[in-house]
C-alpha positions as a printed NumPy array, in Angstrom:
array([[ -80.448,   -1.158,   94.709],
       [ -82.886,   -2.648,   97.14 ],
       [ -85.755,   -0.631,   98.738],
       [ -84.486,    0.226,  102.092],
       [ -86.776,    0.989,  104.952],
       [ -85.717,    2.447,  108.925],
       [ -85.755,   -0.367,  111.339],
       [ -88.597,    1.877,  113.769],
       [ -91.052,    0.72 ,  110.718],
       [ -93.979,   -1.162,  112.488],
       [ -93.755,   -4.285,  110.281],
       [ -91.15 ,   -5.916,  108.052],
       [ -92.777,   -7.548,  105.399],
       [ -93.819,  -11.173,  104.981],
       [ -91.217,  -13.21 ,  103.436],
       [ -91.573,  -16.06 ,  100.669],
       [ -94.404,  -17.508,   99.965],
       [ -97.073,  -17.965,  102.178],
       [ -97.707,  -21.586,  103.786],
       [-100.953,  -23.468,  103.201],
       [-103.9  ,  -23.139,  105.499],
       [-103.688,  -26.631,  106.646],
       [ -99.561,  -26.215,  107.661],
       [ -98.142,  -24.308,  110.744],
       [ -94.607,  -24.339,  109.07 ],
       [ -93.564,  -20.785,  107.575],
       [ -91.935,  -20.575,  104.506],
       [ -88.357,  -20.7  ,  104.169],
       [ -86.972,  -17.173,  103.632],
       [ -85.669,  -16.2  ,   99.97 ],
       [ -82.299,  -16.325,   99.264],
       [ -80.456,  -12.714,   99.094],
       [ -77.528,  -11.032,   97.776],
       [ -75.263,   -8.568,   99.449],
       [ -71.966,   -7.43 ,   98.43 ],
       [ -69.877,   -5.507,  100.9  ],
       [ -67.011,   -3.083,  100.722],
       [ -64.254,   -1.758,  102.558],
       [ -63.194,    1.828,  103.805],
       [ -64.616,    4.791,  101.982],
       [ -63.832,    8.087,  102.785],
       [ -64.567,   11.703,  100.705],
       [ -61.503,   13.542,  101.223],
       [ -57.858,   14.511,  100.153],
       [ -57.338,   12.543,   97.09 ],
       [ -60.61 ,   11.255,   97.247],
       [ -61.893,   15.044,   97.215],
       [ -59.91 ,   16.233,   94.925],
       [ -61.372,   13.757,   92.171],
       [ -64.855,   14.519,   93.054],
       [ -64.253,   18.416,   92.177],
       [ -62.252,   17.382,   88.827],
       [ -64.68 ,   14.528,   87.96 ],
       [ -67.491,   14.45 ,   90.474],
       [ -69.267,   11.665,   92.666],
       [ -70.888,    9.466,   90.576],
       [ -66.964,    8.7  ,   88.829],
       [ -65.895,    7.395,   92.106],
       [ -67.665,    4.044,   92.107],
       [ -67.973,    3.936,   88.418],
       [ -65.369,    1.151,   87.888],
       [ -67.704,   -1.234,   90.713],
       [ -71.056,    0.417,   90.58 ],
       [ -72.554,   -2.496,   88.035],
       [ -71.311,   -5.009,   91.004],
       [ -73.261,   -2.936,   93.353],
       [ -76.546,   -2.899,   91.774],
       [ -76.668,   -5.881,   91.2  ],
       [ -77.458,   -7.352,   94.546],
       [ -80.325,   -7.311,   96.595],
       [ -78.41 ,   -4.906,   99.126],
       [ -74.725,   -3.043,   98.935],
       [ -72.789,   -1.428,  102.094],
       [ -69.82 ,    0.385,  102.734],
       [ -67.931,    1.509,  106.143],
       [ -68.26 ,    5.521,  105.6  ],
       [ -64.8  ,    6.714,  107.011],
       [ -65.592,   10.466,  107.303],
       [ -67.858,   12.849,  108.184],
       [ -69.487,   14.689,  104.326],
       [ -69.9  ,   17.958,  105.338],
       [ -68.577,   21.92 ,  104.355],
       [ -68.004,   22.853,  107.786],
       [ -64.657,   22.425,  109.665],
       [ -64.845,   22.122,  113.044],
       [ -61.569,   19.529,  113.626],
       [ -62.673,   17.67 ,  117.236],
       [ -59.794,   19.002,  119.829],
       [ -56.729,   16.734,  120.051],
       [ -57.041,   14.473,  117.658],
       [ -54.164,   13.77 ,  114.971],
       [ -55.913,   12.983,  111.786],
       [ -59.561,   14.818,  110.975],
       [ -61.34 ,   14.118,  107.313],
       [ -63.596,   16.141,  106.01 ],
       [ -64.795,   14.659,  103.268],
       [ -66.734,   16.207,  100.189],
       [ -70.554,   16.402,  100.587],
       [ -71.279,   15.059,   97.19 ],
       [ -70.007,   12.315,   98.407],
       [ -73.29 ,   11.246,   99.862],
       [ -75.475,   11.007,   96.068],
       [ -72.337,    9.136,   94.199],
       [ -73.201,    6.448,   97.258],
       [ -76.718,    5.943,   96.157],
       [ -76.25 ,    6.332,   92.358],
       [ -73.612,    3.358,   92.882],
       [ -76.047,    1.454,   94.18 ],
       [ -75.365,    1.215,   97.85 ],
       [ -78.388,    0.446,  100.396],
       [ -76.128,    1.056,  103.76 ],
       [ -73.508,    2.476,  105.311],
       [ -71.661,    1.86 ,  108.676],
       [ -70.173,    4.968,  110.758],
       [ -69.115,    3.238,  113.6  ],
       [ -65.952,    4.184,  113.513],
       [ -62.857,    6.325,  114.642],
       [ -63.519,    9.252,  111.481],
       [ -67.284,    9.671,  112.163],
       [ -67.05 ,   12.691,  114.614],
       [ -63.657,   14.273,  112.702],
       [ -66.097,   17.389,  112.608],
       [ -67.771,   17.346,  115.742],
       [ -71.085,   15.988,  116.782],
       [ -72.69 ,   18.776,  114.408],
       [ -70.43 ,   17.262,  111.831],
       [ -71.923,   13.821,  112.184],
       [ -75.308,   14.994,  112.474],
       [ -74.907,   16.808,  109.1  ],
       [ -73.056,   13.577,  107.527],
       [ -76.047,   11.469,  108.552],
       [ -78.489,   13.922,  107.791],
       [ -77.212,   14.624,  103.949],
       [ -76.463,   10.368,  103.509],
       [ -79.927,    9.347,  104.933],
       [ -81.474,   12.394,  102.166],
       [ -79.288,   11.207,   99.646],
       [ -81.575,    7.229,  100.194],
       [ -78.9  ,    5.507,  102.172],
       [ -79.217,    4.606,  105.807],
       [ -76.926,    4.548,  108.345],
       [ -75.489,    2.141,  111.05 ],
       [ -73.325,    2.704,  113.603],
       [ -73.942,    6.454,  114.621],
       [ -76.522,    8.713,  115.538],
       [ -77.761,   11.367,  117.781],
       [ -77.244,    9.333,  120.41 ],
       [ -76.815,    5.788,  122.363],
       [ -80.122,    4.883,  121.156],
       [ -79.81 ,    5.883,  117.255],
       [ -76.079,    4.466,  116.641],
       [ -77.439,    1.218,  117.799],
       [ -80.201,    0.77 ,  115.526],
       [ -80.817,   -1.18 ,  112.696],
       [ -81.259,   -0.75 ,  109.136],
       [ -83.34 ,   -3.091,  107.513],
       [ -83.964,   -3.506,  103.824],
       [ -86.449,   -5.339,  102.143],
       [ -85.782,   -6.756,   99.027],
       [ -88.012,   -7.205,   95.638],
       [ -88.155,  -11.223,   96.499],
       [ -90.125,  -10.341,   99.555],
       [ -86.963,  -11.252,  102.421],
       [ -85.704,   -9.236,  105.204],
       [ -82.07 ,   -8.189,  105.773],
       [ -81.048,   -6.528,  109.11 ],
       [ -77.576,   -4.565,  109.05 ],
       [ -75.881,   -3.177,  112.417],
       [ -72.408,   -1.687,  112.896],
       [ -70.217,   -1.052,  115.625],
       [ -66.622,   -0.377,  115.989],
       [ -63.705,   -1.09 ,  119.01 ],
       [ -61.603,    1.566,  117.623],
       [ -62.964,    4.589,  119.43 ],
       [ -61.087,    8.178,  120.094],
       [ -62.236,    9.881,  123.223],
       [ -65.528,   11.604,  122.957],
       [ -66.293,   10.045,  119.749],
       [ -69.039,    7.267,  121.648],
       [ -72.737,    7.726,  121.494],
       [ -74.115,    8.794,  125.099],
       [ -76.744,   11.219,  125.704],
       [ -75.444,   12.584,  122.575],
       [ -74.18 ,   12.383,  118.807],
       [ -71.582,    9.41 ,  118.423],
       [ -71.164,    6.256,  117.622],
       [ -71.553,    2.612,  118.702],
       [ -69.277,    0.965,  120.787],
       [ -68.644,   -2.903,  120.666],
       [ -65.505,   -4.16 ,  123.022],
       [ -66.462,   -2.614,  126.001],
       [ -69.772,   -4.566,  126.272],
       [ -70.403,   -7.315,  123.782],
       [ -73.279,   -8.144,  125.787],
       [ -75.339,   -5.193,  124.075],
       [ -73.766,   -6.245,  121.102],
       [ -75.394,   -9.938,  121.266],
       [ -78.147,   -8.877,  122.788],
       [ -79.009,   -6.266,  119.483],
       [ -78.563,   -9.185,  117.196],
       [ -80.869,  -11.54 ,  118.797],
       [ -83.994,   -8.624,  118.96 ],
       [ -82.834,   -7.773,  115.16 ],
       [ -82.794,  -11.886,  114.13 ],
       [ -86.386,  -11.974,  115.471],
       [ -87.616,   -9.557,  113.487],
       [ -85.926,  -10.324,  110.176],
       [ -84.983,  -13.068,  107.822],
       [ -80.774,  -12.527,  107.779],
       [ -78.359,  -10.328,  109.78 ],
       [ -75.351,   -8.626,  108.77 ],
       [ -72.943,   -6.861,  111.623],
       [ -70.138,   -4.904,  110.278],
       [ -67.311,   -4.444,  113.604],
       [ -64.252,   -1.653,  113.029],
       [ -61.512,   -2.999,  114.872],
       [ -58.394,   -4.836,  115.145],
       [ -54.48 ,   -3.754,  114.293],
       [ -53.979,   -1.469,  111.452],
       [ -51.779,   -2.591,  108.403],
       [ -51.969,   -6.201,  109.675],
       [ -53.219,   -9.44 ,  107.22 ],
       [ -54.135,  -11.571,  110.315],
       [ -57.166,  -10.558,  113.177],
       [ -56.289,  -10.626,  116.866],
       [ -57.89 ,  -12.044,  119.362],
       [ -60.412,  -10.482,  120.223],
       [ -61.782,   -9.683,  116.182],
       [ -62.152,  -13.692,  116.54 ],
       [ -64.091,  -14.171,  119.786],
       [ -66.383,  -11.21 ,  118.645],
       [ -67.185,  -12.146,  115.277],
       [ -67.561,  -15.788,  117.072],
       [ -70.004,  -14.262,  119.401],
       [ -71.992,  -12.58 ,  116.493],
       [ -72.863,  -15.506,  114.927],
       [ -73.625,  -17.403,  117.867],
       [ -76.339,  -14.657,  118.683],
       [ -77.712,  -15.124,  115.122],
       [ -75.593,  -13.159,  112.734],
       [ -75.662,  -14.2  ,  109.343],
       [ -72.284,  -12.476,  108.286],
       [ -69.376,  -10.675,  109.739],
       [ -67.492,   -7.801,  107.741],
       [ -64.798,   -5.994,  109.109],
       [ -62.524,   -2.647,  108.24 ],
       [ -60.341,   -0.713,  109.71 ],
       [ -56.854,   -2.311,  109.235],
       [ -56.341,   -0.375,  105.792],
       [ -55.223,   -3.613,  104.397],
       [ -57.165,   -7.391,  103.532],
       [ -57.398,   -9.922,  106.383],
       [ -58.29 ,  -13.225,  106.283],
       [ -61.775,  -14.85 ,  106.04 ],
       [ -63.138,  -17.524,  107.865],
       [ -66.282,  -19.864,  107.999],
       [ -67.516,  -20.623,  111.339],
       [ -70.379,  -22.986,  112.004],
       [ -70.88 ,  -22.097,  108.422],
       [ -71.54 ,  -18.424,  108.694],
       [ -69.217,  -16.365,  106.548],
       [ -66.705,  -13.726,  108.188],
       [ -64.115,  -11.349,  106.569],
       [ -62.052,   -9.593,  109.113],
       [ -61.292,   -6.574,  107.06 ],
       [ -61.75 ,   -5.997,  103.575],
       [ -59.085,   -3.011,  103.965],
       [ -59.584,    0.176,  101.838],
       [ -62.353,    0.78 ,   98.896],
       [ -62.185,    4.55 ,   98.021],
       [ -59.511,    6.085,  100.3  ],
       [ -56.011,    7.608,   98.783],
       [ -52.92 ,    5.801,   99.648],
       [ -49.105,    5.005,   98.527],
       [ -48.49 ,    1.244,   98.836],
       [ -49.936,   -1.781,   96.594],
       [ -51.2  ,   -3.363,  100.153],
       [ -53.27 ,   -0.601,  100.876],
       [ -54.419,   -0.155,   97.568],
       [ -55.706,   -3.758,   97.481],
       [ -59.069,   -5.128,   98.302],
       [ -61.707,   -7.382,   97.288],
       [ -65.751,   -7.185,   96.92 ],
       [ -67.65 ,   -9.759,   98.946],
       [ -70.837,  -10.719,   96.806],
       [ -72.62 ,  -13.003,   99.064],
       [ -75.616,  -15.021,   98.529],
       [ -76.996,  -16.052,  102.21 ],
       [ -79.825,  -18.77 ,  101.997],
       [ -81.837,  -20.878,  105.004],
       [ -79.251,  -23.541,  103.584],
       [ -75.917,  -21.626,  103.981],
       [ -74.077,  -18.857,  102.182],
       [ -72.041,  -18.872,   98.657],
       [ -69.385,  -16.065,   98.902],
       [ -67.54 ,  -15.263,   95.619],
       [ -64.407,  -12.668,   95.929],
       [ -64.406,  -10.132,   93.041],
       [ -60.73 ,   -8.153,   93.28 ],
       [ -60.64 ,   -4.599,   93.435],
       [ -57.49 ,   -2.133,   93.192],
       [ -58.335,    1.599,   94.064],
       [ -55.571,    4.264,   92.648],
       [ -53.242,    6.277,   94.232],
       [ -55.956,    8.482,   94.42 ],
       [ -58.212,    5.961,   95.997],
       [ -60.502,    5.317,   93.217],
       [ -61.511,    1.567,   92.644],
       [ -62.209,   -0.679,   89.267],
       [ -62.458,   -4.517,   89.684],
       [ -58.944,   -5.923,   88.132],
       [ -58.225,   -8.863,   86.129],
       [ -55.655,  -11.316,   85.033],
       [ -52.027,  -11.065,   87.506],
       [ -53.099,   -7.908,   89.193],
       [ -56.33 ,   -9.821,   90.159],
       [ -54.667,  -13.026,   90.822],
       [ -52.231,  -11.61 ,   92.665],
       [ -55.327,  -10.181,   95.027],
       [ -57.017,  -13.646,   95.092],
       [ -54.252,  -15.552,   96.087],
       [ -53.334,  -13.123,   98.926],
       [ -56.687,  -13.864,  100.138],
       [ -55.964,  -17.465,   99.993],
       [ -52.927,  -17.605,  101.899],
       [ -54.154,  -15.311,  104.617],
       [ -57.161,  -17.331,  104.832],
       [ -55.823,  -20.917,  104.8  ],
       [ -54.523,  -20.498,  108.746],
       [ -58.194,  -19.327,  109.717],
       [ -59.048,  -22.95 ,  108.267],
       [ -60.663,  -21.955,  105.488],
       [ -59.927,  -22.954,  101.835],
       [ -60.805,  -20.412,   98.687],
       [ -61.201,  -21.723,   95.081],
       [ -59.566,  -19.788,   92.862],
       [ -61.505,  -20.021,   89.345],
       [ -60.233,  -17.516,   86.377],
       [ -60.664,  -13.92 ,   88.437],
       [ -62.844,  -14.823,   91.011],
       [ -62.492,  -16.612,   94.409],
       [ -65.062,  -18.971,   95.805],
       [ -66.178,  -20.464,   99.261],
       [ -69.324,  -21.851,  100.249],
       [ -70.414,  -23.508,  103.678],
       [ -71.425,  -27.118,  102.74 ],
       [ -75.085,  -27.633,  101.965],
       [ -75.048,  -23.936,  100.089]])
């Protein structure tokens, strides 16, 4: 687990090594490694394990994965807080178990995003409480805050080799009341990309790599719409690094474009369900570079109960070459090698 740092730090430290006297040229940055996951949330099945087994069981079947690399993250999909206060008119409130918050940091995992359509289940005191008890547990948050300002702001890590990682999050997928104002909420994207690009290119100045995270697009469907394309397009042409989406509850397809790496959901990674789709997902473990990115595609099945362990042989195949085939009509080709899938933008 990387040493994470608030994005309102004055300086983000130097990275690489520094050039000669006699040479204006800076140093090209490190490479890092980031692996991201999909959907998390803390409660019905989810809860219920924690109280039989508690937090730190949830992740233990991918937690090795996850502190491994130079930075982890994870969409947060509900609020972690003891007190119930549904939000009015809404369908479907979580709740999810406070201890939630420490088994994310003991698995190793830097960020989260809460830009999303679960953060303010509770209320804005809720969401206040989740960020508060995640952010004292040695994560930080993306995506929400205690208002317009806060959900837009950056996390930034820094990692051992001296490089700079920038994360943001924002979602399309917004219930009524549930966007940051003058108040608790969280960060809306479709309704003006322009703050969107314009976040990323202040964030890419001040940091080696950037990593946007966007909830969106059509739930329990393998292929992104339209406008999941032209956004995670427009990310990268303001200077994103990588794209990662969630929200459909199932994998969609990833794509390289102008050799930046983009997954437009990675479905669910701790979150109960009843079908094999749902229960299906992979870990992206990325290494980005000045010369491109390597992506590798570790499979992942979560139980009934929504707990996840990395799977092997035809379970994990049968992962992996889902991937592949959802993948292929985005143009881009994965390499399926024993239990692992691989894609790299040329010169990585």
């Amino acid at each position: 687990m990387a040493r994470s740092v608030a994005a309102g730090s004055s300086q983000a430290a130097s990275s690489g090594s520094s050039a000669p006297a006699t040479s204006s040229t800076p140093a090209a940055a490190p490479a890092v490694s980031i692996v991201s996951g999909g959907d998390t949330m803390g409660d019905r099945g989810v809860k219920a394990y924690i109280a039989a087994q508690g937090a730190d069981e949830v992740f233990a079947g991918i937690a090795p994965t996850l502190r491994a690399a130079d930075a982890a993250w994870v969409n947060l999909e509900s609020p972690l807080t003891n007190t119930s206060d549904p939000y009015p008119g809404k369908d479907v409130h979580f709740q999810g178990d406070p201890r939630l918050a420490a088994g994310l940091a003991d698995a190793g995992i830097d960020v989260v995003n809460m830009a999303n359509n679960h953060a303010v289940d509770q209320g804005q005191a809720g969401l206040l409480e989740s960020i508060r008890r995640v952010k004292a547990a040695g994560v930080k948050v993306v995506g929400a805050g205690k208002d317009a300002a806060a959900a837009r702001r950056p996390a930034i890590v820094h990692t051992s080799s001296g490089a700079t990682i920038g994360f943001l999050g924002w979602t399309d997928i917004i219930w009524p009341g549930y966007e940051a104002g003058s108040g608790p909420g969280v960060a809306t994207a479709r309704t003006d990309m322009s703050q969107v690009t314009q976040a990323i290119r202040r964030l890419k100045a001040r940091v080696d790599y950037v990593v946007v995270c966007f909830h969106w697009g059509i739930e329990y469907t393998d292929m992104p719409i339209a406008d999941q394309v032209s956004e995670a397009h427009a990310a990268i042409d303001a200077g994103a690094d990588m794209v990662i989406g969630h929200h459909p509850h199932v994998l969609q397809g990833a794509q390289l474009y102008k050799g930046h790496f983009i997954i437009y959901s990675l479905g669910d990674l701790v979150f109960d369900h009843y079908s094999l789709a749902t229960g299906q997902t992979v870990l992206v473990s990325a290494v980005l570079s000045p010369h491109g990115v390597k992506v590798t595609l570790i499979p992942v099945y979560a139980s009934s109960n929504g707990i996840p362990a990395i799977v092997t042989g035809a379970a994990g195949r049968a992962i992996l070459l889902h991937m592949q085939q959802i993948s292929t009509p985005l143009g881009t080709r994965l390499k399926i090698s024993g239990d692992r899938a691989y894609v790299r933008s040329s010169g990585a």
